[in-house]
């Protein structure tokens, strides 16, 4: 018997990175791995063969990186997230491995281009929006900075749904992205772990008469890891994204087996396999769904066990130095059950006492908050916890009891405060407040933009801040300049590199050196030519996916993001209707012709958001078929907005819409991608907009709207009817909406939208910012007509985007939270 096959790299020649070697491998994969005959290679097969060729080269570096980390034993960070919105991998890998030239050559032998081949790949859409894409940008930065950070997530069989638009309505279609398999994942069955559910706790004493607990009579599920390589930018480092898939254990439903119901027992495997079947498509919490809690615990438990197993393999069961050598970054509260799970594993499996386990847990956990909406804070019913995760509920109660003792010491006799701060919300339906568990159990709590962190400290988490001011910190988001400038905007990248060199790709602060070129007329012309060409690419996308003709001489005004009331796509629509009204009335003085594009998905159960999509489509239909509007205004709704569409959209944008109600958008990250690509922003003082405006200078940013503190103050006396009546433009816009002008054959369908604008309780205060927004848009139109000045501002925006690289963000996490460098 062979007990172990020794795999060694020592004598194996590294795979060639030159044109000839790449072409040989590509041909070999086409003819041998895939078994294609000559002349019978479709783009699909070429994609497969190229992906295999690239993956081989990734795997080489991946193993070398693993060996290096193993030898150096650095402190390790686990980034735990329910979402990783990776998008396509091939073009990213080709770029980061510096294989573009050889790959182009190799493909040319088949008469085809790299652009054609990369189109074949489906997006890995394992996320909803900002939070999931942030996790993906962070992984790119960690690998590019050569930091030992592993991503832990879920291998959803179905990612974010595909959005179709039928008669103007959103229709959701399943995203079966793994149907044809994935070239990037490597299954690692030897690292499978067990995750427990149901059952109950039991207490026992060991030989030394110490009391312990164990969780018994459980129904277990297997977690099987699938590893995805994360290449750094031209630095030989390949980090890991480990995605867990659920699988049934063989003893599943043993009783059924014994009772002779073999088929029923095997069929019941389904229950276990359901856990990782589908991503929940809500970008604000949808409370109470049991399957979601199962997913969260499954991720937390599997990931922590994985880290602990590796530790024990290297150090035995001595955890004295575990705390200094590990860090767990929790991407929002979604994986925050990890706090209780790490306590459980250390106490029940490794027999540490409470104090030892708590010291480790509270020094390794760190929590990032991504929301200011109180209704989006996660809560789980105590009843559900008790049934599904009884042992974890015990531990949460104990954490809470000890924590409330601390509160009582700090504020003696203040019962009301204890209730407010309690991890358990009392009442008829007691709930576990996951954010409070995360704060109590972590050494770091961060917001994702300066304003957001200030508002957390001053509001939502104020009393925790009073208790532990040292835990709270800000880490303003960022995006990776590799994907969001170097890859998605080759035209601009070449121009930038020509004048300042290519160091900006590794160090985006270098991009500031562009600024003086804004004074160079010849450079401005070239800058505009690049933008023009990118707009042509976008014209094609809009034509293909929306059937609407955009014109690249017009101003491209873009809002793409999840559809949510607080993001105020509705305010954008009001402006569109206002422009329509002006043209129809012949009031076109000073008007700048525009193409407005809106895209984004609505959560399937979010009726108002879906109605807003329908409204955008109906307004677009009326405008686009009216010949009078043709020279002035064209409007389109882009179906199925995703990472891959943004790669075409942001390079071709003139104006980026960041118009959320102040104090509601934690940060925004689309705003940064647009800025990097030379778009100007029209926006409120919300999230990272504030820092963007500071970086580029107020004269290069179109600001409007109430500030966060003013929004609060204005609520008391908010009277939209009066605002509308006082504003002739606004009145005409409302008149068009209320007369059914955009829904002549669909009476009443927009009543709820109209009513929300007129409601004194409109939480998003759309009417309050109407006038400011319209005026700011007119300022945009005027500015755009001064081509030289606009181009200057565009260059300034790109030049000021250095701070918004996720490399900067990750350096900040690394120094201030993770203690890596
Ligand atoms: C929770 C429970 C049950 C089901 C779904 C969810 C859920 C899923 C996703 C809740 C929230 C999300 C996503 C939130 C999100 O994307 N937030 C955004 O995070 C960005 C990165 O920090 C910020 O830039 C955005 O401002 C913020 O809205």
mmCIF file with all atom_site columns, N, CA and C in Angstrom, residues 671-692:
data_model
loop_
_atom_site.group_PDB
_atom_site.id
_atom_site.type_symbol
_atom_site.label_atom_id
_atom_site.label_alt_id
_atom_site.label_comp_id
_atom_site.label_asym_id
_atom_site.label_entity_id
_atom_site.label_seq_id
_atom_site.pdbx_PDB_ins_code
_atom_site.Cartn_x
_atom_site.Cartn_y
_atom_site.Cartn_z
_atom_site.occupancy
_atom_site.B_iso_or_equiv
_atom_site.pdbx_formal_charge
_atom_site.auth_seq_id
_atom_site.auth_comp_id
_atom_site.auth_asym_id
_atom_site.auth_atom_id
_atom_site.pdbx_PDB_model_num
ATOM 1  N N  . UNK A 1 671 ? -18.839 55.440 -6.165  1.00 0.00 ? 671 UNK A N  1
ATOM 2  C CA . UNK A 1 671 ? -18.360 56.825 -6.246  1.00 0.00 ? 671 UNK A CA 1
ATOM 3  C C  . UNK A 1 671 ? -16.845 56.882 -6.510  1.00 0.00 ? 671 UNK A C  1
ATOM 4  N N  . UNK A 1 672 ? -16.096 55.955 -5.884  1.00 0.00 ? 672 UNK A N  1
ATOM 5  C CA . UNK A 1 672 ? -14.630 55.948 -6.034  1.00 0.00 ? 672 UNK A CA 1
ATOM 6  C C  . UNK A 1 672 ? -14.204 55.436 -7.414  1.00 0.00 ? 672 UNK A C  1
ATOM 7  N N  . UNK A 1 673 ? -14.906 54.408 -7.912  1.00 0.00 ? 673 UNK A N  1
ATOM 8  C CA . UNK A 1 673 ? -14.573 53.863 -9.234  1.00 0.00 ? 673 UNK A CA 1
ATOM 9  C C  . UNK A 1 673 ? -14.797 54.930 -10.311 1.00 0.00 ? 673 UNK A C  1
ATOM 10 N N  . UNK A 1 674 ? -15.897 55.658 -10.203 1.00 0.00 ? 674 UNK A N  1
ATOM 11 C CA . UNK A 1 674 ? -16.178 56.720 -11.170 1.00 0.00 ? 674 UNK A CA 1
ATOM 12 C C  . UNK A 1 674 ? -15.112 57.811 -11.109 1.00 0.00 ? 674 UNK A C  1
ATOM 13 N N  . UNK A 1 675 ? -14.784 58.220 -9.896  1.00 0.00 ? 675 UNK A N  1
ATOM 14 C CA . UNK A 1 675 ? -13.794 59.286 -9.732  1.00 0.00 ? 675 UNK A CA 1
ATOM 15 C C  . UNK A 1 675 ? -12.460 58.896 -10.366 1.00 0.00 ? 675 UNK A C  1
ATOM 16 N N  . UNK A 1 676 ? -12.008 57.672 -10.085 1.00 0.00 ? 676 UNK A N  1
ATOM 17 C CA . UNK A 1 676 ? -10.745 57.182 -10.629 1.00 0.00 ? 676 UNK A CA 1
ATOM 18 C C  . UNK A 1 676 ? -10.722 57.262 -12.149 1.00 0.00 ? 676 UNK A C  1
ATOM 19 N N  . UNK A 1 677 ? -11.899 57.062 -12.759 1.00 0.00 ? 677 UNK A N  1
ATOM 20 C CA . UNK A 1 677 ? -11.993 57.058 -14.206 1.00 0.00 ? 677 UNK A CA 1
ATOM 21 C C  . UNK A 1 677 ? -12.347 58.428 -14.779 1.00 0.00 ? 677 UNK A C  1
ATOM 22 N N  . UNK A 1 678 ? -12.198 59.452 -13.955 1.00 0.00 ? 678 UNK A N  1
ATOM 23 C CA . UNK A 1 678 ? -12.331 60.808 -14.459 1.00 0.00 ? 678 UNK A CA 1
ATOM 24 C C  . UNK A 1 678 ? -13.752 61.325 -14.585 1.00 0.00 ? 678 UNK A C  1
ATOM 25 N N  . UNK A 1 679 ? -14.707 60.698 -13.899 1.00 0.00 ? 679 UNK A N  1
ATOM 26 C CA . UNK A 1 679 ? -16.059 61.261 -13.864 1.00 0.00 ? 679 UNK A CA 1
ATOM 27 C C  . UNK A 1 679 ? -16.117 62.331 -12.779 1.00 0.00 ? 679 UNK A C  1
ATOM 28 N N  . UNK A 1 680 ? -16.994 63.301 -12.954 1.00 0.00 ? 680 UNK A N  1
ATOM 29 C CA . UNK A 1 680 ? -17.281 64.254 -11.884 1.00 0.00 ? 680 UNK A CA 1
ATOM 30 C C  . UNK A 1 680 ? -18.479 63.741 -11.101 1.00 0.00 ? 680 UNK A C  1
ATOM 31 N N  . UNK A 1 681 ? -18.567 64.150 -9.855  1.00 0.00 ? 681 UNK A N  1
ATOM 32 C CA . UNK A 1 681 ? -19.642 63.660 -9.004  1.00 0.00 ? 681 UNK A CA 1
ATOM 33 C C  . UNK A 1 681 ? -20.651 64.753 -8.725  1.00 0.00 ? 681 UNK A C  1
ATOM 34 N N  . UNK A 1 682 ? -21.934 64.388 -8.823  1.00 0.00 ? 682 UNK A N  1
ATOM 35 C CA . UNK A 1 682 ? -22.985 65.220 -8.241  1.00 0.00 ? 682 UNK A CA 1
ATOM 36 C C  . UNK A 1 682 ? -23.444 64.454 -7.008  1.00 0.00 ? 682 UNK A C  1
ATOM 37 N N  . UNK A 1 683 ? -23.368 65.108 -5.857  1.00 0.00 ? 683 UNK A N  1
ATOM 38 C CA . UNK A 1 683 ? -23.653 64.316 -4.662  1.00 0.00 ? 683 UNK A CA 1
ATOM 39 C C  . UNK A 1 683 ? -23.952 65.131 -3.429  1.00 0.00 ? 683 UNK A C  1
ATOM 40 N N  . UNK A 1 684 ? -24.459 64.390 -2.445  1.00 0.00 ? 684 UNK A N  1
ATOM 41 C CA . UNK A 1 684 ? -24.755 64.962 -1.127  1.00 0.00 ? 684 UNK A CA 1
ATOM 42 C C  . UNK A 1 684 ? -23.532 64.771 -0.220  1.00 0.00 ? 684 UNK A C  1
ATOM 43 N N  . UNK A 1 685 ? -23.559 65.420 0.917   1.00 0.00 ? 685 UNK A N  1
ATOM 44 C CA . UNK A 1 685 ? -22.486 65.222 1.908   1.00 0.00 ? 685 UNK A CA 1
ATOM 45 C C  . UNK A 1 685 ? -22.791 63.948 2.690   1.00 0.00 ? 685 UNK A C  1
ATOM 46 N N  . UNK A 1 686 ? -22.578 62.824 2.052   1.00 0.00 ? 686 UNK A N  1
ATOM 47 C CA . UNK A 1 686 ? -22.892 61.537 2.650   1.00 0.00 ? 686 UNK A CA 1
ATOM 48 C C  . UNK A 1 686 ? -21.745 60.560 2.398   1.00 0.00 ? 686 UNK A C  1
ATOM 49 N N  . UNK A 1 687 ? -21.544 59.646 3.337   1.00 0.00 ? 687 UNK A N  1
ATOM 50 C CA . UNK A 1 687 ? -20.547 58.593 3.155   1.00 0.00 ? 687 UNK A CA 1
ATOM 51 C C  . UNK A 1 687 ? -19.204 59.147 2.729   1.00 0.00 ? 687 UNK A C  1
ATOM 52 N N  . UNK A 1 688 ? -18.571 58.438 1.803   1.00 0.00 ? 688 UNK A N  1
ATOM 53 C CA . UNK A 1 688 ? -17.241 58.843 1.342   1.00 0.00 ? 688 UNK A CA 1
ATOM 54 C C  . UNK A 1 688 ? -17.284 60.023 0.382   1.00 0.00 ? 688 UNK A C  1
ATOM 55 N N  . UNK A 1 689 ? -18.490 60.442 -0.049  1.00 0.00 ? 689 UNK A N  1
ATOM 56 C CA . UNK A 1 689 ? -18.565 61.636 -0.904  1.00 0.00 ? 689 UNK A CA 1
ATOM 57 C C  . UNK A 1 689 ? -17.819 62.795 -0.254  1.00 0.00 ? 689 UNK A C  1
ATOM 58 N N  . UNK A 1 690 ? -17.964 62.884 1.059   1.00 0.00 ? 690 UNK A N  1
ATOM 59 C CA . UNK A 1 690 ? -17.359 63.998 1.794   1.00 0.00 ? 690 UNK A CA 1
ATOM 60 C C  . UNK A 1 690 ? -15.847 63.992 1.604   1.00 0.00 ? 690 UNK A C  1
ATOM 61 N N  . UNK A 1 691 ? -15.255 62.803 1.716   1.00 0.00 ? 691 UNK A N  1
ATOM 62 C CA . UNK A 1 691 ? -13.806 62.700 1.580   1.00 0.00 ? 691 UNK A CA 1
ATOM 63 C C  . UNK A 1 691 ? -13.369 62.866 0.122   1.00 0.00 ? 691 UNK A C  1
ATOM 64 N N  . UNK A 1 692 ? -14.232 62.431 -0.796  1.00 0.00 ? 692 UNK A N  1
ATOM 65 C CA . UNK A 1 692 ? -13.938 62.609 -2.222  1.00 0.00 ? 692 UNK A CA 1
ATOM 66 C C  . UNK A 1 692 ? -13.890 64.107 -2.538  1.00 0.00 ? 692 UNK A C  1
#
